[in-house]
Coordinates of C-alpha atoms in Angstrom, one line a residue:
X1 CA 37.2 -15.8 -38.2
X2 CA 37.4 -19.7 -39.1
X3 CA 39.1 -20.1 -42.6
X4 CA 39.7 -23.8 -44.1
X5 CA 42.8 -23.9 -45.4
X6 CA 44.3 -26.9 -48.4
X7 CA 47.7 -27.3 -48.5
X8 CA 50.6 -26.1 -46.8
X9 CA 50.2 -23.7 -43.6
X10 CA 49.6 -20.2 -44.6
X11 CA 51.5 -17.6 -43.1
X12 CA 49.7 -14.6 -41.8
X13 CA 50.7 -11.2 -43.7
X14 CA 50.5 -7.8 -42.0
X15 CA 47.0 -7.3 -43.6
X16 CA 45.9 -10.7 -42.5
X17 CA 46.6 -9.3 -38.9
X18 CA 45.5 -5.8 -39.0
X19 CA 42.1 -7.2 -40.7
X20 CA 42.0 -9.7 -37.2
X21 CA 42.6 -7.1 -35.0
X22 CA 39.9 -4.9 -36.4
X23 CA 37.3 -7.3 -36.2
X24 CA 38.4 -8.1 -32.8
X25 CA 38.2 -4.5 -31.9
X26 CA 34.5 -4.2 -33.7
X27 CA 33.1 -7.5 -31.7
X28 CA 34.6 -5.7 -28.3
X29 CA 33.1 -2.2 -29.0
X30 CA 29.2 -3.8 -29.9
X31 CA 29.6 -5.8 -26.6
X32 CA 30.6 -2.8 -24.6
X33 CA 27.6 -1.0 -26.3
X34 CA 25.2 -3.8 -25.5
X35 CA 26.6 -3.3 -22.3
X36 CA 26.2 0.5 -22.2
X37 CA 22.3 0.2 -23.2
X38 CA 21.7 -2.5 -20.5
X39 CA 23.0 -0.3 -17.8
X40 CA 21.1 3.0 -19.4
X41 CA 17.8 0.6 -19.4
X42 CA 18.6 -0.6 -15.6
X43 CA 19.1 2.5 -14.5
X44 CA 16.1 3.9 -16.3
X45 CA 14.1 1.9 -14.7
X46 CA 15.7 1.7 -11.4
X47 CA 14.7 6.0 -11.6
X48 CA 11.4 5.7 -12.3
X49 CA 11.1 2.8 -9.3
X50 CA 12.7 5.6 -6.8
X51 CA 10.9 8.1 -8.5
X52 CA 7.7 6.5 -8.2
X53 CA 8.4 5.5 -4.3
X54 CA 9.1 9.3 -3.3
X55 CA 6.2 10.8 -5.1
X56 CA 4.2 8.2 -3.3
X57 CA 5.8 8.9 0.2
X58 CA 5.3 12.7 -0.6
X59 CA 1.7 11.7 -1.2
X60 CA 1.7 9.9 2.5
X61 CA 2.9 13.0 3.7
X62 CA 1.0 15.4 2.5
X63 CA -2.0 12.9 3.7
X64 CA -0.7 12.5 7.2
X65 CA -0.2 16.5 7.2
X66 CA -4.2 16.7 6.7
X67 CA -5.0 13.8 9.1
X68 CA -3.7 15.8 12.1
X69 CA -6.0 18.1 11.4
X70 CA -8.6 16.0 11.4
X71 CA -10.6 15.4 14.7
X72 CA -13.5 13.6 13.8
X73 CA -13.1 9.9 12.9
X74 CA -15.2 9.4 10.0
X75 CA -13.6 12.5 8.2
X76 CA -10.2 10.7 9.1
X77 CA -11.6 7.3 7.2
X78 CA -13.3 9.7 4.5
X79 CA -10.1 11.5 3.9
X80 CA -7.9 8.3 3.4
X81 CA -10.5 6.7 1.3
X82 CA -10.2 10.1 -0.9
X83 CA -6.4 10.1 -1.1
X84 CA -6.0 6.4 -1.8
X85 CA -5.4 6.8 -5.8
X86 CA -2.0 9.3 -4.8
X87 CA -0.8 6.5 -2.7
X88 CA -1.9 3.1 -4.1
X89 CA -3.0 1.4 -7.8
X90 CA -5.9 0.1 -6.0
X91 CA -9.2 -0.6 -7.2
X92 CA -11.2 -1.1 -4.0
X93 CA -10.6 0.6 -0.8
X94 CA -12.4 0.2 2.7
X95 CA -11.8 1.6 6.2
X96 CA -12.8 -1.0 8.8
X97 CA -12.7 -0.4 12.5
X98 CA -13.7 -2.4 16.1
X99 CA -16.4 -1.2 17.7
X100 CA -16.2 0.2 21.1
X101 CA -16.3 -3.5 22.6
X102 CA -13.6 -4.7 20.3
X103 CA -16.1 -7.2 19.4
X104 CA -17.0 -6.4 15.6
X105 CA -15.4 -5.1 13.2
X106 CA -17.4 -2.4 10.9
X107 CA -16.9 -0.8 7.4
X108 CA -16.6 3.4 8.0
X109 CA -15.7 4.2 4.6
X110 CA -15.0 2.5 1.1
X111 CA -14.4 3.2 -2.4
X112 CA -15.7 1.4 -5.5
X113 CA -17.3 -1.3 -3.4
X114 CA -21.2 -1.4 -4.3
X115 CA -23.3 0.1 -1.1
X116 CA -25.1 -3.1 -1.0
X117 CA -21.8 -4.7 0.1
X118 CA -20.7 -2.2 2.9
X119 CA -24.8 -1.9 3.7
X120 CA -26.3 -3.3 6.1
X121 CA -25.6 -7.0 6.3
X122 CA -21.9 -7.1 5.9
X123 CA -21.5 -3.8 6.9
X124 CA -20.3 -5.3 10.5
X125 CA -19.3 -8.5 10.8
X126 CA -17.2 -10.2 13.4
X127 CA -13.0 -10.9 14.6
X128 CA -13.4 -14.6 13.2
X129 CA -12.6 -13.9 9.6
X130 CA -9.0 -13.8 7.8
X131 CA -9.4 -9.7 9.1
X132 CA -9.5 -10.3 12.9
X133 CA -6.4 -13.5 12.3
X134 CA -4.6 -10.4 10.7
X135 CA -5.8 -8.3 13.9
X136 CA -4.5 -10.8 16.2
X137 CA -1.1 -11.7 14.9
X138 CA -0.3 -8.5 13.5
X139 CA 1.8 -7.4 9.8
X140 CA 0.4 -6.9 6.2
X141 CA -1.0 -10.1 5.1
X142 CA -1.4 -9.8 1.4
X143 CA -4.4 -12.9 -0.4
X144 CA -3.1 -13.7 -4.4
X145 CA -6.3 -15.3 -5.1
X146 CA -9.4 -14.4 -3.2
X147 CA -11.1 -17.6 -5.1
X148 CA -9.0 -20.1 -2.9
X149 CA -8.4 -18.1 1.2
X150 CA -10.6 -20.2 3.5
X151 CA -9.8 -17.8 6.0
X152 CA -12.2 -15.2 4.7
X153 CA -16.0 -15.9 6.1
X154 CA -17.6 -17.4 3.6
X155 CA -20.4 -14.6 3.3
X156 CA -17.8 -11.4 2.9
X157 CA -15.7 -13.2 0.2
X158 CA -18.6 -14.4 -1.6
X159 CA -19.5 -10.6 -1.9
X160 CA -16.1 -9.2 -2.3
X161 CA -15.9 -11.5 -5.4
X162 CA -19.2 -11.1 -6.7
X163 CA -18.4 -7.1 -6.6
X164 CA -15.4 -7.8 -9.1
X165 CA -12.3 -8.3 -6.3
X166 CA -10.0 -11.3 -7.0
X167 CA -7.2 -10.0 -4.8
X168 CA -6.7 -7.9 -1.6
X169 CA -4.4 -6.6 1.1
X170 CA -5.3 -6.5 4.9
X171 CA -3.0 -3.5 6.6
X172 CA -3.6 -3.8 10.3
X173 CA -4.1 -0.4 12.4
X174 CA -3.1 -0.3 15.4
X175 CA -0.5 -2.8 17.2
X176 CA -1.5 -6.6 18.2
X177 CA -2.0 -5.3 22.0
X178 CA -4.3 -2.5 21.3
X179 CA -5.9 -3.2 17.8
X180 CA -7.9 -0.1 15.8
X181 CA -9.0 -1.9 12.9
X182 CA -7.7 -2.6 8.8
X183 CA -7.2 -1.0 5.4
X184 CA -8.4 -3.4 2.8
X185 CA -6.7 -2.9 -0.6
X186 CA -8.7 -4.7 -3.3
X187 CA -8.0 -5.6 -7.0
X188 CA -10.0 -6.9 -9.6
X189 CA -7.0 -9.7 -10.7
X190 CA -5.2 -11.8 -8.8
X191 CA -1.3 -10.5 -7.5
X192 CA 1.3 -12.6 -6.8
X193 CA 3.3 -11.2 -3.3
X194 CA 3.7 -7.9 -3.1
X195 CA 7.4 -6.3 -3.4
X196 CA 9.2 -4.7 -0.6
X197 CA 8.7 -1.2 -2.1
X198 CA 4.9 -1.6 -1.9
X199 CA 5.0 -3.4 1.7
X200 CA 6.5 -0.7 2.8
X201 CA 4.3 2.2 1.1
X202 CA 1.5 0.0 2.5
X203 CA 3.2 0.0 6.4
X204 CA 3.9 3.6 6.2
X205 CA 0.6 4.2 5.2
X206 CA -1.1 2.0 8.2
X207 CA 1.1 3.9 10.8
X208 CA 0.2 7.5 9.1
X209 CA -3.6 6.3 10.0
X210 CA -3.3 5.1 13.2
X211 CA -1.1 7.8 14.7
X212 CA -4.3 10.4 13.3
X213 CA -7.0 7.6 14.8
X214 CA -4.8 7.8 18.2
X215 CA -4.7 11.6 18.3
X216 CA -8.5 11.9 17.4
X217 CA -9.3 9.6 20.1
X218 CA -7.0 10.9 22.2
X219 CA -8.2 13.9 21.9
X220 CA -11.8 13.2 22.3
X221 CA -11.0 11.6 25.8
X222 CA -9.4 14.9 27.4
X223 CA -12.8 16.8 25.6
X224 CA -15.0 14.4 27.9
X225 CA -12.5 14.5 30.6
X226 CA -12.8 18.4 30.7
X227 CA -16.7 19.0 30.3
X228 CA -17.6 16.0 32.5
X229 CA -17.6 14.9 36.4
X230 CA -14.6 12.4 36.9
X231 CA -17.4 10.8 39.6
X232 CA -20.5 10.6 38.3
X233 CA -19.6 10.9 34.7
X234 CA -22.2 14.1 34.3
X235 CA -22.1 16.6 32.3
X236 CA -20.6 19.8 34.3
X237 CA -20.7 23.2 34.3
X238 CA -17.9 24.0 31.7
X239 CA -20.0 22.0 29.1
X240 CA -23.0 23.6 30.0
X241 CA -21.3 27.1 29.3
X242 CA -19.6 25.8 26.2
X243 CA -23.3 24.8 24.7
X244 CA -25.3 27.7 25.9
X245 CA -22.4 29.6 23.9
X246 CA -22.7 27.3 20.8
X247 CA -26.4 27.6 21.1

C-alpha cells in the first residue's frame, strides 16, 4: 500500500497498522490458495496419467493372458491387431514378421490400413528399409514426420502416406541376435518423441508378443519333433495314429 504523503511524516495509528496487517494477511492467504489449486490441478493430472498407465498395463495383461493360449501364429497377430485400441491411441496397426529365411519381412495382420496396401505388392518387402535398420540395431524407433524419413523405401512410405499415416512407431520383436519381426504404430498427424510412459507401454507390449511368438513356435517344433523321424525327417507312426484319429 504506496501512499504519497505532503508535509511532515505521518505517524502510523493503531488502525493504520491493523488495516496493513490485514491486507498483508489477505495477499498471503490468495497466494497460498493459488498455491493450493496448482497442486490440486498437478495432482489431478498426475492421477489420471497413473491412472491411465495401469488401466493400459491391465489391458497388456489381460492380452498376454490370451496370447499364451494362443498356438497358431496368425491368431497371435489377429489377436493383437484386435486389442490394440485397449492398449494404444493408434490409428493404424500392422503385424510384420521375417519369413522363414529371415530374408523378407511380410505384413500378417493390420488395422485400418487399406487391403491394397498390405496386398500383394507391399505385402512383403525386404530388411533394407527403416524396418530391418530397426531390426538390426534393436529399441523402439519412433518417425515425427513420415513426409521427411529417407530411411523408409521409397514405395512403402509413399503408400503409408497416401493411406492417411503422417507418423509411426516401429517396436522390434524379438532381440537384435534372433529377430521375429515389428509392430508398426501409425497416426494420421505427425508426433513429436514419444514420452517415457508410452515407450514403455510400447516395450512391454513388444516383449508380451514375442514371448507368445516364442512359445507358439516353440511349441510347434516339439509337435514336429514328436510326430516325425529325427533322420529322415518323415512323418512317423505317432502322426499317422494322431490323423487316422482326427480323420
Amino acid at each position: 500500500l504506496c501512499v504519497e504523503h505532503v508535509g511532515p511524516p505521518r505517524r502510523w495509528s493503531d488502525d493504520d497498522r491493523r488495516l496493513v496487517t490485514s491486507m498483508a494477511d489477505l495477499a498471503q492467504q490468495r497466494l497460498a490458495h493459488e498455491d493450493l489449486k496448482r497442486s490440486e490441478a498437478a495432482y489431478r493430472t498426475l492421477s489420471g496419467s497413473l491412472a491411465e498407465r495401469n488401466r493400459r498395463l491391465q489391458a497388456l495383461h489381460r492380452l498376454g493372458t490370451r496370447l499364451q493360449g494362443s498356438r497358431d501364429v496368425a491368431e497371435i497377430c489377429s489377436e493383437i491387431v484386435q486389442a490394440a485400441d485397449t492398449v494404444t491411441t493408434c490409428d493404424f496397426i500392422a503385424v510384420i514378421l521375417l519369413d522363414g529365411d529371415g530374408g523378407q519381412l511380410r505384413t500378417v495382420a493390420a488395422r485400418g490400413l487399406p487391403e491394397s496396401l498390405i496386398g500383394a505388392d507391399l505385402q512383403r518387402f525386404s530388411m533394407q528399409g527403416l524396418i530391418g535398420d530397426v531390426l538390426r540395431a534393436g529399441g523402439i524407433r519412433h518417425v515425427p514426420d513420415l513426409s521427411t524419413e529417407q530411411r523408409a523405401l521409397p514405395a512403402v512410405r509413399a503408400g503409408l502416406i497416401d493411406a492417411g499415416v503422417r507418423s509411426f512407431t516401429v517396436v522390434p520383436l524379438g532381440s537384435v541376435d534372433a529377430p521375429v519381426g515389428a509392430l508398426g504404430l501409425d497416426w494420421r498427424d505427425t508426433r513429436e518423441a514419444l514420452d517415457e510412459a508410452t515407450l514403455e507401454i510400447f516395450d512391454t507390449m513388444g516383449k508380451t508378443v514375442t514371448l507368445a511368438l516364442a512359445n507358439t513356435r516353440h511349441l510347434a517344433g516339439l509337435d514336429h519333433q514328436a510326430h516325425h523321424d529325427s533322420l529322415t525327417g518323415l512323418p512317423n507312426r505317432q502322426l499317422l495314429h494322431r490323423d487316422f484319429a482326427q480323420r
